[in-house]
Short mmCIF file of C-alpha atoms in Angstrom, two decimals:
data_model
loop_
_atom_site.label_atom_id
_atom_site.label_comp_id
_atom_site.label_asym_id
_atom_site.label_seq_id
_atom_site.Cartn_x
_atom_site.Cartn_y
_atom_site.Cartn_z
CA MET A 30 119.48 77.65 71.64
CA ALA A 31 119.87 79.20 75.08
CA THR A 32 121.11 82.72 75.57
CA VAL A 33 122.44 84.49 78.59
CA THR A 34 121.24 87.96 79.51
CA ASP A 35 123.94 90.52 80.08
CA ARG A 36 123.92 91.14 83.83
CA ARG A 37 124.24 94.88 83.31
CA LYS A 38 121.02 94.93 81.28
CA ALA A 39 118.96 92.67 83.53
CA PRO A 40 116.81 94.52 86.09
CA ALA A 41 117.65 93.90 89.73
CA VAL A 42 114.97 91.94 91.54
CA ASP A 43 114.93 94.53 94.32
CA ASN A 44 114.13 97.25 91.80
CA LEU A 45 111.06 95.57 90.34
CA PRO A 46 107.78 97.30 91.22
CA ILE A 47 105.30 95.58 93.50
CA ASP A 48 102.37 94.03 91.64
CA THR A 49 99.62 96.21 93.11
CA GLU A 50 96.89 94.54 91.06
CA LEU A 51 97.82 91.10 92.39
CA ILE A 52 97.80 92.34 95.98
CA ALA A 53 94.49 94.15 95.46
CA ASP A 54 92.93 91.02 93.94
CA SER A 55 94.32 88.82 96.70
CA THR A 56 93.07 91.03 99.52
CA ASP A 57 89.69 91.49 97.82
CA ALA A 58 89.31 87.72 97.52
CA ALA A 59 90.20 87.24 101.20
CA LEU A 60 87.76 89.92 102.32
CA ARG A 61 84.99 88.38 100.18
CA MET A 62 85.45 84.94 101.73
CA GLU A 63 82.74 83.80 104.13
CA LEU A 64 83.40 81.76 107.23
CA GLY A 65 80.57 79.31 106.59
CA THR A 66 81.70 78.43 103.08
CA SER A 67 85.50 78.54 103.50
CA THR A 68 87.65 75.55 104.31
CA ARG A 69 90.54 75.78 106.72
CA GLU A 70 92.87 74.89 103.84
CA SER A 71 91.64 77.80 101.71
CA ILE A 72 91.95 80.16 104.69
CA ASN A 73 95.52 78.99 105.34
CA LEU A 74 96.52 79.31 101.67
CA ARG A 75 95.08 82.81 101.36
CA THR A 76 96.66 83.87 104.66
CA THR A 77 100.10 82.65 103.59
CA ALA A 78 99.88 84.55 100.29
CA ILE A 79 98.77 87.77 101.97
CA ILE A 80 101.48 87.54 104.64
CA GLY A 81 104.05 87.42 101.83
CA GLN A 82 102.48 90.43 100.16
CA LEU A 83 102.33 92.34 103.44
CA ASN A 84 106.02 91.64 104.01
CA LEU A 85 106.78 93.04 100.54
CA LEU A 86 104.91 96.24 101.33
CA LEU A 87 106.60 96.61 104.72
CA GLY A 88 109.95 96.48 102.93
CA GLU A 89 109.06 99.56 100.89
CA GLU A 90 109.40 103.22 101.77
CA LEU A 91 105.88 104.11 102.88
CA GLY A 92 106.51 107.42 104.59
CA THR A 93 106.54 106.15 108.16
CA ASP A 94 108.91 108.94 109.20
CA GLU A 95 106.50 111.65 108.07
CA ASP A 96 103.08 110.18 108.82
CA PRO A 97 102.11 108.86 112.27
CA ASN A 98 99.07 107.07 110.79
CA VAL A 99 101.27 105.08 108.42
CA ARG A 100 103.68 104.39 111.28
CA ASP A 101 100.74 103.03 113.32
CA LEU A 102 99.63 100.80 110.42
CA CYS A 103 103.15 99.39 110.08
CA ARG A 104 103.40 98.81 113.81
CA ARG A 105 100.06 96.95 113.81
CA ALA A 106 101.14 94.89 110.82
CA CYS A 107 104.44 93.92 112.45
CA LYS A 108 102.62 92.92 115.62
CA LEU A 109 100.23 90.67 113.64
CA LEU A 110 103.14 89.09 111.79
CA GLU A 111 104.79 87.91 115.01
CA LEU A 112 104.84 84.12 115.02
CA SER A 113 103.16 84.02 118.41
CA LYS A 114 100.14 85.88 116.96
CA ARG A 115 99.67 83.60 113.95
CA PRO A 116 97.18 80.73 113.90
CA THR A 117 98.49 77.20 114.45
CA LYS A 118 96.98 73.84 113.49
CA GLU A 119 95.21 73.86 116.85
CA THR A 120 93.68 77.30 116.33
CA PRO A 121 89.92 77.12 115.66
CA THR A 122 88.91 77.83 112.07
CA PHE A 123 86.96 80.96 113.00
CA SER A 124 90.05 82.45 114.68
CA ALA A 125 92.20 81.66 111.63
CA PHE A 126 89.51 83.23 109.44
CA PHE A 127 89.46 86.48 111.40
CA PHE A 128 93.26 86.57 111.48
CA MET A 129 93.22 86.31 107.67
CA ARG A 130 90.74 89.19 107.48
CA ASP A 131 92.88 91.33 109.81
CA ILE A 132 95.98 90.65 107.71
CA ALA A 133 94.07 91.35 104.48
CA GLY A 134 92.66 94.62 105.82
CA LEU A 135 96.05 95.90 106.95
CA THR A 136 97.66 94.79 103.70
CA ARG A 137 94.98 96.61 101.75
CA ARG A 138 95.51 99.83 103.73
CA LEU A 139 99.29 99.66 103.27
CA LEU A 140 98.73 98.98 99.57
CA TRP A 141 96.83 102.29 99.34
CA VAL A 142 99.74 104.03 101.08
CA TYR A 143 102.24 102.37 98.72
CA ALA A 144 100.18 103.34 95.68
CA GLU A 145 99.94 106.94 96.87
CA GLU A 146 103.68 107.13 97.59
CA ASN A 147 104.68 105.55 94.28
CA GLY A 148 101.97 106.67 91.88
CA HIS A 149 100.55 103.17 91.28
CA ALA A 150 96.83 102.57 91.22
CA PRO A 151 95.81 99.46 93.17
#
């Protein structure tokens, strides 16, 4: 028997907290990867996941108005997310690998900011 949740009782998707543990695990895994033992496919998959997580963090209130360091991190992240900066199929594997590491590092730093702002431990 199927039931329908009362819309007034269901949490709004926009109000759900960010899964800080998932982002921490994902960035840790990316930063532990080694160029010599990673396939291009695994680099691409990890990069795609982290880009999504970085976009989630950038959509949150991180205190960019009050903190110039956070503002700089967000600016750097937005610059890396530009399509023209992302690896393509023609990009050498080592370049895609270092792009993934750059994205993971920035995501990790913004995760710390998010956790500090919202009282979540990463």
